[in-house]
């Protein structure tokens, strides 16, 4: 199985929604942090310090998270529209009951339905693990590309995945421990 296939299976529940939460869910998004700053003139909200975002069974943790809203043409009202992009940084963890993704930084772009996780990326589902420096996920198609700057024999960049064969007991195995 290719690394992209492993990563796609590891990301069965993509990060999306108001704060990288579950796609299509109407469940509320609960965001907690040590502090929040809204800069209306720049249409952005910054959460700092042990940021945790919960929606249903998904959880996103980071040291800092910035939500960028679209600027309305003409600047009517407060001049800000829907969330356009979300950036999380500082030991980013995205955890669901079945998978965990870890990186130094993650960005979700609503226009392209794309998540980019960078910096020592580790994606885990059950016992399966994929590692690289950069992972790009299309949340509409669930296509995943894992990249790495680590050189292997032959001087080519290499990603790494360890995949265990499926067994009938896989549904009973716990997901990776949660951070």
Coordinates of N, CA and C in Angstrom, one line a residue:
X1 N 0.8 -1.2 0.0 CA 0.0 0.0 0.0 C 0.9 1.2 0.0
X2 N 0.6 2.2 -0.8 CA 1.4 3.4 -1.0 C 1.2 4.3 0.3
X3 N 2.2 5.2 0.5 CA 2.1 6.0 1.7 C 0.8 6.9 1.6
X4 N 0.5 7.4 0.4 CA -0.7 8.3 0.2 C -1.9 7.5 0.6
X5 N -2.0 6.2 0.3 CA -3.1 5.4 0.7 C -3.2 5.3 2.2
X6 N -2.1 5.1 2.8 CA -2.0 4.9 4.3 C -2.5 6.2 4.9
X7 N -1.9 7.3 4.4 CA -2.3 8.6 5.0 C -3.7 8.9 4.8
X8 N -4.3 8.6 3.6 CA -5.7 8.8 3.4 C -6.5 8.0 4.3
X9 N -6.2 6.8 4.6 CA -6.9 6.0 5.6 C -6.8 6.5 7.0
X10 N -5.6 7.1 7.2 CA -5.4 7.7 8.5 C -6.2 9.0 8.8
X11 N -6.6 9.6 7.7 CA -7.4 10.8 7.8 C -8.8 10.7 7.3
X12 N -9.4 9.6 7.7 CA -10.8 9.4 7.3 C -11.7 10.5 7.7
X13 N -11.5 11.1 8.8 CA -12.3 12.3 9.3 C -11.5 13.5 9.1
X14 N -11.6 14.3 8.0 CA -10.7 15.4 7.8 C -11.0 16.6 8.7
X15 N -9.9 17.4 8.9 CA -10.1 18.6 9.6 C -10.8 19.6 8.8
X16 N -11.9 20.1 9.2 CA -12.6 21.2 8.5 C -13.6 21.8 9.4
X17 N -14.5 22.6 8.9 CA -15.4 23.3 9.8 C -14.9 24.6 10.3
X18 N -15.6 25.2 11.3 CA -15.2 26.5 11.8 C -13.8 26.5 12.3
X19 N -13.3 25.5 12.9 CA -12.0 25.5 13.5 C -11.3 24.1 13.3
X20 N -11.2 23.7 12.0 CA -10.6 22.4 11.7 C -11.4 21.3 12.3
X21 N -12.7 21.4 12.4 CA -13.5 20.4 13.0 C -14.1 19.4 11.9
X22 N -15.0 18.6 12.3 CA -15.5 17.6 11.3 C -16.3 18.3 10.2
X23 N -16.1 17.8 9.0 CA -16.7 18.3 7.8 C -18.2 18.0 7.8
X24 N -19.1 18.9 7.5 CA -20.5 18.7 7.4 C -21.2 18.5 8.7
X25 N -20.5 18.7 9.8 CA -21.2 18.5 11.1 C -21.9 19.8 11.5
X26 N -23.1 19.6 12.1 CA -23.8 20.8 12.6 C -23.6 20.9 14.1
X27 N -22.8 20.0 14.7 CA -22.5 20.1 16.1 C -21.8 21.3 16.4
X28 N -22.0 21.9 17.6 CA -21.3 23.1 18.0 C -19.8 22.9 18.1
X29 N -19.0 23.9 17.8 CA -17.5 23.9 18.0 C -17.2 24.6 19.3
X30 N -16.5 23.9 20.1 CA -16.1 24.5 21.4 C -14.6 24.8 21.4
X31 N -14.3 26.1 21.5 CA -12.9 26.5 21.5 C -12.5 27.1 22.8
X32 N -11.4 26.6 23.4 CA -10.9 27.1 24.7 C -9.4 27.5 24.5
X33 N -9.0 28.5 25.2 CA -7.6 28.9 25.1 C -7.3 29.8 26.3
X34 N -6.1 30.1 26.6 CA -5.7 31.0 27.7 C -6.1 32.4 27.4
X35 N -6.1 32.8 26.1 CA -6.5 34.2 25.7 C -7.0 34.2 24.3
X36 N -7.9 35.2 24.0 CA -8.4 35.4 22.7 C -8.3 36.8 22.3
X37 N -7.9 37.1 21.1 CA -7.8 38.5 20.6 C -8.5 38.6 19.2
X38 N -9.4 39.5 19.1 CA -10.1 39.7 17.8 C -9.6 41.0 17.3
X39 N -9.1 41.0 16.0 CA -8.6 42.2 15.4 C -9.6 42.4 14.2
X40 N -10.6 43.2 14.4 CA -11.7 43.4 13.4 C -11.2 44.0 12.2
X41 N -10.3 45.0 12.3 CA -9.7 45.7 11.1 C -9.0 44.7 10.2
X42 N -8.5 43.6 10.7 CA -7.8 42.6 9.9 C -8.7 41.3 9.7
X43 N -9.9 41.3 10.2 CA -10.8 40.2 10.1 C -10.1 38.9 10.6
X44 N -9.5 38.9 11.7 CA -8.9 37.7 12.3 C -9.1 37.6 13.8
X45 N -9.2 36.4 14.2 CA -9.2 36.1 15.7 C -8.1 35.2 16.0
X46 N -7.4 35.5 17.1 CA -6.2 34.7 17.5 C -6.5 34.1 18.9
X47 N -6.3 32.8 19.0 CA -6.4 32.1 20.3 C -5.0 31.7 20.6
X48 N -4.6 32.0 21.9 CA -3.2 31.6 22.3 C -3.3 30.9 23.6
X49 N -2.3 30.0 23.8 CA -2.1 29.2 25.0 C -3.0 28.0 25.2
X50 N -2.5 26.9 25.0 CA -3.2 25.6 25.2 C -4.5 25.6 24.5
X51 N -4.5 25.9 23.2 CA -5.8 26.0 22.5 C -6.3 24.6 22.3
X52 N -7.6 24.4 22.5 CA -8.3 23.2 22.3 C -9.6 23.4 21.6
X53 N -9.8 22.7 20.5 CA -11.0 22.8 19.7 C -11.7 21.4 19.8
X54 N -13.0 21.4 20.2 CA -13.7 20.2 20.3 C -15.0 20.3 19.4
X55 N -15.2 19.2 18.7 CA -16.5 19.1 18.0 C -16.8 17.6 17.9
X56 N -17.9 17.2 18.4 CA -18.3 15.8 18.5 C -17.2 15.0 19.1
X57 N -16.6 14.1 18.3 CA -15.5 13.2 18.8 C -14.2 13.6 18.3
X58 N -14.1 14.8 17.7 CA -12.8 15.3 17.2 C -12.2 16.4 18.1
X59 N -10.9 16.4 18.1 CA -10.2 17.4 19.0 C -9.0 17.9 18.3
X60 N -8.8 19.2 18.3 CA -7.6 19.8 17.8 C -6.9 20.6 18.9
X61 N -5.6 20.4 19.1 CA -4.8 21.1 20.1 C -3.7 21.8 19.4
X62 N -3.3 23.0 19.9 CA -2.2 23.7 19.4 C -1.8 24.8 20.4
X63 N -0.7 25.4 20.3 CA -0.3 26.5 21.1 C -1.0 27.8 20.7
X64 N -1.2 27.9 19.4 CA -1.8 29.1 18.9 C -2.7 28.8 17.7
X65 N -3.8 29.4 17.5 CA -4.7 29.2 16.4 C -5.2 30.6 15.9
X66 N -5.1 30.8 14.6 CA -5.6 32.0 14.1 C -6.7 31.7 13.0
X67 N -7.9 32.4 13.2 CA -8.9 32.2 12.2 C -9.0 33.5 11.4
X68 N -8.9 33.4 10.1 CA -8.9 34.5 9.2 C -10.3 34.5 8.5
X69 N -11.0 35.6 8.6 CA -12.3 35.7 7.9 C -12.2 36.5 6.6
X70 N -13.1 36.2 5.7 CA -13.1 36.9 4.4 C -13.5 38.4 4.7
X71 N -12.8 39.3 3.9 CA -13.2 40.7 4.0 C -14.3 40.9 3.0
X72 N -15.4 41.5 3.5 CA -16.6 41.8 2.7 C -16.2 43.0 1.7
X73 N -16.6 42.9 0.5 CA -16.4 44.0 -0.4 C -17.2 45.2 0.1
X74 N -16.5 46.4 0.0 CA -17.2 47.6 0.5 C -17.1 47.8 2.0
X75 N -16.7 46.8 2.8 CA -16.6 46.9 4.2 C -17.8 47.2 5.0
X76 N -19.0 46.8 4.4 CA -20.3 47.0 5.2 C -20.3 46.3 6.5
X77 N -21.0 46.9 7.5 CA -21.1 46.3 8.8 C -19.7 46.2 9.4
X78 N -19.3 45.1 9.9 CA -17.9 45.0 10.4 C -16.9 44.7 9.3
X79 N -17.4 44.4 8.1 CA -16.5 44.2 7.0 C -15.9 42.8 6.9
X80 N -16.3 41.9 7.8 CA -15.8 40.5 7.9 C -16.9 39.5 7.6
X81 N -16.6 38.5 6.8 CA -17.5 37.4 6.5 C -17.2 36.1 7.1
X82 N -17.4 35.0 6.4 CA -17.1 33.7 6.9 C -15.6 33.4 7.1
X83 N -15.3 32.4 7.9 CA -13.9 32.0 8.0 C -13.4 31.5 6.7
X84 N -12.2 32.0 6.3 CA -11.6 31.7 5.0 C -10.4 30.7 5.2
X85 N -9.7 30.9 6.3 CA -8.5 30.1 6.5 C -8.3 29.9 8.0
X86 N -7.8 28.8 8.5 CA -7.4 28.6 9.9 C -6.0 28.1 9.9
X87 N -5.2 28.7 10.8 CA -3.8 28.3 10.9 C -3.6 27.9 12.4
X88 N -3.0 26.7 12.6 CA -2.7 26.2 14.0 C -1.2 26.0 14.0
X89 N -0.6 26.4 15.1 CA 0.9 26.2 15.2 C 1.3 25.9 16.6
X90 N 2.5 25.2 16.7 CA 3.0 24.9 18.0 C 2.5 23.5 18.5
X91 N 3.1 22.5 18.1 CA 2.7 21.1 18.5 C 1.2 20.9 18.2
X92 N 0.9 20.8 17.0 CA -0.5 20.6 16.6 C -0.9 19.2 16.6
X93 N -2.0 18.9 17.3 CA -2.5 17.5 17.3 C -3.9 17.5 16.9
X94 N -4.3 16.6 15.9 CA -5.7 16.4 15.5 C -6.0 15.0 15.9
X95 N -7.0 14.8 16.7 CA -7.3 13.5 17.3 C -8.8 13.1 17.1
X96 N -9.0 11.9 16.6 CA -10.4 11.4 16.5 C -10.3 10.0 17.2
X97 N -11.4 9.3 17.4 CA -11.3 8.0 18.0 C -10.5 7.0 17.2
X98 N -10.3 7.3 15.9 CA -9.6 6.3 15.1 C -8.2 6.7 14.6
X99 N -7.9 8.0 14.6 CA -6.6 8.5 14.1 C -6.1 9.7 14.9
X100 N -4.8 9.8 14.8 CA -4.1 11.0 15.4 C -3.1 11.5 14.3
X101 N -3.1 12.8 14.1 CA -2.1 13.4 13.2 C -1.4 14.5 14.1
X102 N -0.1 14.5 13.9 CA 0.7 15.5 14.7 C 1.6 16.2 13.7
X103 N 1.8 17.5 13.9 CA 2.8 18.3 13.1 C 3.1 19.5 13.9
X104 N 4.0 20.3 13.4 CA 4.4 21.6 14.0 C 3.4 22.7 13.7
X105 N 2.8 22.6 12.5 CA 1.9 23.6 12.0 C 0.8 23.0 11.0
X106 N -0.4 23.5 11.0 CA -1.4 23.1 10.1 C -2.2 24.3 9.6
X107 N -2.6 24.2 8.3 CA -3.4 25.3 7.7 C -4.5 24.6 7.0
X108 N -5.7 25.1 7.2 CA -6.9 24.7 6.4 C -7.4 25.9 5.6
X109 N -7.4 25.7 4.3 CA -7.9 26.7 3.4 C -9.2 26.3 2.8
X110 N -10.3 27.1 3.1 CA -11.6 26.7 2.8 C -11.9 26.7 1.2
X111 N -11.2 27.7 0.5 CA -11.4 27.8 -0.9 C -11.0 26.6 -1.7
X112 N -9.9 26.0 -1.2 CA -9.3 24.8 -1.9 C -9.6 23.5 -1.2
X113 N -10.3 23.6 -0.1 CA -10.6 22.4 0.7 C -9.4 21.6 1.0
X114 N -8.3 22.3 1.4 CA -7.0 21.7 1.5 C -6.5 21.9 2.9
X115 N -5.9 20.9 3.5 CA -5.2 21.0 4.8 C -3.7 20.7 4.5
X116 N -2.9 21.5 5.0 CA -1.4 21.3 4.9 C -0.9 21.2 6.3
X117 N -0.3 20.1 6.6 CA 0.4 19.9 7.9 C 1.9 19.8 7.7
X118 N 2.7 20.6 8.4 CA 4.1 20.6 8.2 C 4.9 20.4 9.5
X119 N 6.1 20.0 9.3 CA 7.0 19.9 10.5 C 6.9 18.6 11.3
X120 N 7.7 17.6 11.0 CA 7.7 16.3 11.7 C 6.3 15.7 11.8
X121 N 5.7 15.5 10.6 CA 4.4 15.0 10.5 C 4.3 13.5 10.8
X122 N 3.4 13.2 11.7 CA 3.2 11.8 12.1 C 1.7 11.5 12.0
X123 N 1.3 10.5 11.2 CA -0.2 10.2 11.1 C -0.3 8.7 11.6
X124 N -1.2 8.5 12.5 CA -1.3 7.2 13.2 C -2.8 6.7 13.1
X125 N -3.0 5.5 12.7 CA -4.3 4.9 12.8 C -4.1 3.4 13.3
X126 N -4.6 3.1 14.5 CA -4.3 1.8 15.0 C -2.8 1.6 15.2
X127 N -2.3 0.6 14.6 CA -0.8 0.4 14.6 C -0.1 1.0 13.4
X128 N -0.8 1.4 12.4 CA -0.2 2.0 11.2 C 0.3 3.4 11.4
X129 N 1.5 3.7 10.9 CA 2.1 5.0 11.1 C 2.7 5.4 9.8
X130 N 2.5 6.7 9.4 CA 3.1 7.3 8.3 C 3.8 8.6 8.8
X131 N 5.0 8.8 8.2 CA 5.9 10.0 8.7 C 6.4 10.7 7.5
X132 N 6.5 12.0 7.7 CA 7.1 12.9 6.6 C 7.3 14.3 7.2
X133 N 7.6 15.2 6.3 CA 7.8 16.6 6.7 C 6.6 17.5 6.3
X134 N 5.8 17.0 5.3 CA 4.7 17.8 4.9 C 3.6 16.8 4.3
X135 N 2.4 17.1 4.8 CA 1.2 16.3 4.3 C 0.2 17.2 3.8
X136 N -0.3 17.0 2.6 CA -1.4 17.8 2.0 C -2.6 16.9 1.8
X137 N -3.8 17.4 2.3 CA -5.0 16.6 2.3 C -6.1 17.4 1.6
X138 N -6.7 16.8 0.6 CA -7.9 17.4 0.0 C -9.1 16.9 0.7
X139 N -9.8 17.7 1.4 CA -10.9 17.2 2.3 C -12.1 16.8 1.5
X140 N -12.2 17.2 0.2 CA -13.4 16.8 -0.6 C -13.1 15.4 -1.2
X141 N -11.9 15.1 -1.7 CA -11.6 13.8 -2.3 C -10.9 12.9 -1.3
X142 N -10.4 13.4 -0.2 CA -9.6 12.6 0.7 C -8.2 12.2 0.1
X143 N -7.8 12.8 -1.0 CA -6.5 12.5 -1.6 C -5.4 13.1 -0.6
X144 N -4.4 12.4 -0.4 CA -3.3 12.8 0.5 C -1.9 12.6 -0.2
X145 N -1.1 13.6 0.0 CA 0.3 13.5 -0.5 C 1.2 13.8 0.7
X146 N 2.1 12.8 1.0 CA 3.1 13.0 2.1 C 4.4 13.2 1.4
X147 N 5.2 14.2 1.9 CA 6.5 14.5 1.4 C 7.5 14.5 2.5
X148 N 8.8 14.3 2.1 CA 9.8 14.4 3.2 C 11.1 14.9 2.6
X149 N 11.9 15.5 3.4 CA 13.2 16.0 3.0 C 14.3 15.1 3.4
X150 N 14.0 14.0 4.1 CA 15.0 13.0 4.5 C 15.5 12.2 3.3
X151 N 16.8 12.2 3.2 CA 17.4 11.5 2.0 C 17.6 10.0 2.4
X152 N 17.3 9.2 1.4 CA 17.6 7.7 1.6 C 18.7 7.3 0.7
X153 N 18.9 6.0 0.6 CA 19.9 5.5 -0.3 C 19.6 6.0 -1.7
X154 N 20.5 6.4 -2.5 CA 20.2 7.0 -3.8 C 19.9 8.4 -3.8
X155 N 20.1 9.1 -2.6 CA 19.9 10.5 -2.5 C 18.5 11.1 -2.8
X156 N 17.5 10.2 -2.8 CA 16.1 10.7 -3.1 C 15.4 11.0 -1.7
X157 N 14.5 11.9 -1.7 CA 13.7 12.2 -0.6 C 12.8 11.0 -0.3
X158 N 12.6 10.7 0.9 CA 11.8 9.5 1.3 C 10.9 9.7 2.4
X159 N 9.7 9.2 2.3 CA 8.7 9.2 3.4 C 8.7 7.8 3.9
X160 N 8.1 7.6 5.1 CA 8.1 6.3 5.7 C 6.8 5.9 6.2
X161 N 6.4 4.7 6.0 CA 5.1 4.2 6.6 C 5.3 2.8 7.0
X162 N 4.7 2.4 8.2 CA 4.7 1.1 8.7 C 3.2 0.7 8.7
X163 N 2.8 -0.3 7.9 CA 1.4 -0.7 7.8 C 1.3 -2.2 8.2
X164 N 0.4 -2.5 9.1 CA 0.1 -3.8 9.5 C -1.1 -4.4 8.7
X165 N -1.0 -5.7 8.3 CA -2.1 -6.3 7.6 C -3.3 -6.3 8.5
X166 N -4.5 -6.1 7.8 CA -5.8 -6.2 8.5 C -6.0 -7.6 9.1
X167 N -6.7 -7.6 10.2 CA -7.1 -8.8 10.8 C -8.6 -8.7 11.2
X168 N -9.2 -9.7 11.5 CA -10.6 -9.6 11.9 C -10.8 -8.9 13.2
X169 N -9.7 -8.8 14.0 CA -9.7 -8.2 15.3 C -9.4 -6.7 15.3
X170 N -9.1 -6.1 14.1 CA -8.7 -4.7 14.0 C -9.8 -3.8 14.5
X171 N -11.0 -4.1 14.4 CA -12.1 -3.2 14.9 C -12.1 -3.1 16.4
X172 N -11.4 -4.1 17.1 CA -11.4 -4.1 18.5 C -10.2 -3.4 19.1
X173 N -9.2 -3.2 18.2 CA -7.9 -2.5 18.7 C -8.2 -1.1 19.0
X174 N -7.6 -0.6 20.1 CA -7.8 0.8 20.4 C -7.0 1.7 19.5
X175 N -7.4 2.9 19.3 CA -6.7 3.9 18.5 C -5.4 4.2 19.3
X176 N -4.5 4.9 18.6 CA -3.2 5.3 19.2 C -3.5 6.1 20.5
X177 N -2.6 6.1 21.4 CA -2.9 6.9 22.6 C -3.0 8.3 22.3
X178 N -3.8 9.0 23.0 CA -4.1 10.4 22.7 C -3.1 11.3 23.5
X179 N -2.6 12.4 22.8 CA -1.7 13.3 23.5 C -2.3 14.0 24.6

